[in-house]
Coordinates of C-alpha atoms in Angstrom, one line a residue:
X6 CA -146.3 -66.5 -111.3
X7 CA -146.3 -68.2 -114.8
X8 CA -146.8 -64.8 -116.4
X9 CA -143.8 -63.3 -114.6
X10 CA -141.5 -66.1 -115.9
X11 CA -142.8 -65.7 -119.4
X12 CA -141.2 -62.3 -119.6
X13 CA -137.7 -63.6 -118.9
X14 CA -135.2 -63.0 -121.6
X15 CA -131.6 -64.0 -122.0
X16 CA -128.9 -61.3 -121.6
X17 CA -129.0 -59.1 -124.6
X18 CA -125.4 -58.2 -124.2
X19 CA -126.2 -54.6 -123.4
X20 CA -124.2 -52.8 -120.7
X21 CA -126.2 -51.1 -118.0
X22 CA -123.2 -49.7 -116.2
X23 CA -123.6 -46.4 -118.0
X24 CA -127.4 -46.3 -117.4
X25 CA -127.9 -46.2 -121.1
X26 CA -130.7 -48.8 -121.4
X27 CA -134.1 -49.4 -120.0
X28 CA -133.3 -52.1 -117.4
X29 CA -134.7 -50.9 -114.1
X30 CA -133.3 -53.1 -111.3
X31 CA -135.9 -51.9 -108.9
X32 CA -138.8 -52.9 -111.1
X33 CA -137.1 -56.3 -111.6
X34 CA -136.6 -56.6 -107.8
X35 CA -140.2 -55.7 -107.1
X36 CA -141.4 -58.4 -109.6
X37 CA -139.2 -61.0 -108.0
X38 CA -140.3 -60.0 -104.6
X39 CA -144.0 -60.3 -105.6
X40 CA -143.2 -63.8 -106.9
X41 CA -141.5 -64.7 -103.7
X42 CA -144.5 -63.4 -101.7
X43 CA -146.9 -65.5 -103.9
X44 CA -144.7 -68.5 -103.2
X45 CA -144.8 -67.8 -99.5
X46 CA -148.6 -67.5 -99.6
X47 CA -148.9 -70.8 -101.4
X48 CA -146.3 -72.8 -99.3
X49 CA -145.6 -70.9 -96.1
X50 CA -141.9 -71.2 -96.9
X51 CA -139.4 -68.4 -97.5
X52 CA -137.4 -68.6 -100.7
X53 CA -133.8 -69.1 -101.4
X54 CA -132.9 -66.6 -104.1
X55 CA -130.2 -67.7 -106.5
X56 CA -128.8 -65.0 -108.8
X57 CA -126.3 -65.0 -111.5
X58 CA -124.2 -62.3 -113.1
X59 CA -126.2 -59.2 -114.1
X60 CA -129.2 -60.7 -112.3
X61 CA -127.3 -60.2 -109.1
X62 CA -127.9 -56.5 -109.2
X63 CA -131.7 -56.6 -108.9
X64 CA -131.4 -59.6 -106.6
X65 CA -129.7 -57.5 -103.9
X66 CA -132.7 -55.2 -104.0
X67 CA -135.3 -57.9 -103.5
X68 CA -135.2 -57.9 -99.7
X69 CA -136.2 -54.2 -99.7
X70 CA -139.6 -55.4 -101.0
X71 CA -140.3 -58.7 -99.2
X72 CA -139.5 -60.3 -95.9
X73 CA -139.6 -63.8 -97.3
X74 CA -136.0 -64.3 -98.6
X75 CA -134.4 -67.1 -96.6
X76 CA -130.9 -66.7 -98.2
X77 CA -129.2 -65.4 -101.3
X78 CA -126.8 -67.5 -103.4
X79 CA -125.0 -65.2 -105.7
X80 CA -123.2 -66.9 -108.6
X81 CA -120.5 -64.5 -109.9
X82 CA -122.8 -61.5 -109.4
X83 CA -122.2 -58.2 -111.2
X84 CA -121.2 -56.7 -107.8
X85 CA -122.1 -56.9 -104.1
X86 CA -124.2 -54.3 -102.4
X87 CA -122.3 -51.3 -101.2
X88 CA -121.9 -51.2 -97.5
X89 CA -124.7 -49.1 -95.9
X90 CA -126.7 -49.0 -99.1
X91 CA -130.5 -49.6 -98.8
X92 CA -130.0 -53.1 -100.2
X93 CA -127.2 -53.9 -97.7
X94 CA -129.3 -52.5 -94.8
X95 CA -132.3 -54.6 -95.8
X96 CA -130.2 -57.7 -95.9
X97 CA -128.7 -57.0 -92.5
X98 CA -132.0 -56.0 -90.9
X99 CA -133.5 -59.4 -92.0
X100 CA -130.3 -61.3 -91.2
X101 CA -130.3 -63.0 -94.6
X102 CA -127.4 -65.4 -95.1
X103 CA -125.4 -64.7 -98.2
X104 CA -122.9 -66.7 -100.2
X105 CA -120.9 -65.7 -103.3
X106 CA -119.6 -68.3 -105.7
X107 CA -116.7 -67.7 -108.2
X108 CA -115.2 -70.1 -110.7
X109 CA -111.8 -70.3 -112.2
X110 CA -109.6 -67.4 -113.5
X111 CA -110.5 -64.8 -110.9
X112 CA -107.7 -63.3 -109.0
X113 CA -104.8 -61.0 -109.1
X114 CA -102.8 -63.2 -111.4
X115 CA -105.3 -62.8 -114.2
X116 CA -105.7 -59.0 -114.3
X117 CA -103.9 -58.7 -117.6
X118 CA -107.0 -60.2 -119.3
X119 CA -109.7 -57.5 -119.4
X120 CA -112.7 -59.7 -118.5
X121 CA -110.8 -61.5 -115.8
X122 CA -109.7 -58.1 -114.4
X123 CA -113.3 -57.0 -114.2
X124 CA -114.4 -60.2 -112.4
X125 CA -111.5 -59.8 -110.0
X126 CA -112.9 -56.4 -109.1
X127 CA -116.4 -57.8 -108.8
X128 CA -115.0 -60.5 -106.4
X129 CA -113.3 -57.8 -104.4
X130 CA -116.7 -56.2 -103.8
X131 CA -117.9 -59.5 -102.4
X132 CA -114.9 -59.6 -100.0
X133 CA -115.6 -56.0 -98.9
X134 CA -119.3 -56.8 -98.4
X135 CA -118.6 -60.0 -96.5
X136 CA -116.1 -58.4 -94.1
X137 CA -118.5 -55.6 -93.2
X138 CA -121.6 -57.9 -93.1
X139 CA -120.0 -60.4 -90.8
X140 CA -118.6 -57.6 -88.6
X141 CA -122.2 -56.3 -88.3
X142 CA -123.5 -59.7 -87.2
X143 CA -124.6 -60.8 -90.6
X144 CA -123.6 -64.1 -92.2
X145 CA -121.7 -64.1 -95.5
X146 CA -119.2 -66.3 -97.3
X147 CA -117.2 -66.0 -100.5
X148 CA -116.4 -69.3 -102.2
X149 CA -113.7 -69.5 -104.8
X150 CA -114.3 -73.0 -106.2
X151 CA -110.6 -73.7 -107.0
X152 CA -109.9 -73.1 -103.3
X153 CA -112.4 -75.9 -102.6
X154 CA -110.6 -78.2 -105.1
X155 CA -113.4 -77.7 -107.7
X156 CA -111.9 -76.6 -110.9
X157 CA -112.7 -76.2 -114.6
X158 CA -115.5 -73.7 -114.1
X159 CA -116.5 -70.7 -116.2
X160 CA -118.9 -67.9 -115.5
X161 CA -121.7 -70.4 -116.4
X162 CA -120.7 -72.9 -113.8
X163 CA -124.2 -74.4 -113.7
X164 CA -123.6 -75.6 -117.3
X165 CA -120.2 -77.3 -116.6
X166 CA -119.7 -81.0 -116.6
X167 CA -119.2 -80.9 -112.8
X168 CA -122.3 -78.8 -112.1
X169 CA -123.5 -81.6 -109.8
X170 CA -120.5 -81.1 -107.6
X171 CA -121.2 -77.4 -107.5
X172 CA -124.8 -78.0 -106.7
X173 CA -123.8 -80.3 -103.8
X174 CA -121.5 -77.6 -102.5
X175 CA -124.3 -75.0 -102.6
X176 CA -126.8 -77.5 -101.0
X177 CA -124.3 -78.1 -98.2
X178 CA -124.0 -74.3 -97.6
X179 CA -127.8 -74.1 -97.5
X180 CA -128.1 -76.9 -95.0
X181 CA -125.5 -75.3 -92.8
X182 CA -126.7 -71.7 -93.0
X183 CA -130.4 -71.5 -93.8
X184 CA -133.3 -72.0 -91.3
X185 CA -136.2 -73.5 -93.1

C-alpha cells in the first residue's frame, strides 16, 4: 500500500478529454481497487472512496474491480458515470451509496465564465446520474454547498477555512447512508 501511494502525483495540468496523454483510468482504478482489497484484508472493513476532480473519473471505475467499496463521496468530479455504462452498472449492482459535492459558482447564472460553464455541465451529469440511479433503487445525492448555507468554497473546498464544516456535512451523510 505504501508503494501505491508513493506514485501519486499532483495534477500536471494536462487535459485527458482528447485522450492525448497516457493517463489510463482503468489502470488507476485497478490500483485503487487493489489497495481497497488490501485494506479489507487487514481490517475486514469496506472503504469509503473519496474522489476529487479528475480523480473522479477512475474512481467511478473502482467498483468494477472490487466489491469492497462502501460508498463514494465525489467532490466536484470530472463527470458522473453515464447511465448504463459498466461503471454505473457496477455501482448499481453493489448498491453503493453515492454523493456529489459542489462549491460556489456552479449554476446557470455563471455560464458566461468558461470554467464555471464547464463545472455547470459536470454538475448536470451528477443530476442525470442521480435521477437514474435513484429510480433504479440506488442511493445518490447531489449537494450544492450554498444550498446548505455553506458558502465561500472553491474547487478545493477541503483547503478552505470552513473545511471542518464541510467535513462534518460529509460525515453526517456517511452516518446516514453507509452501513459499516
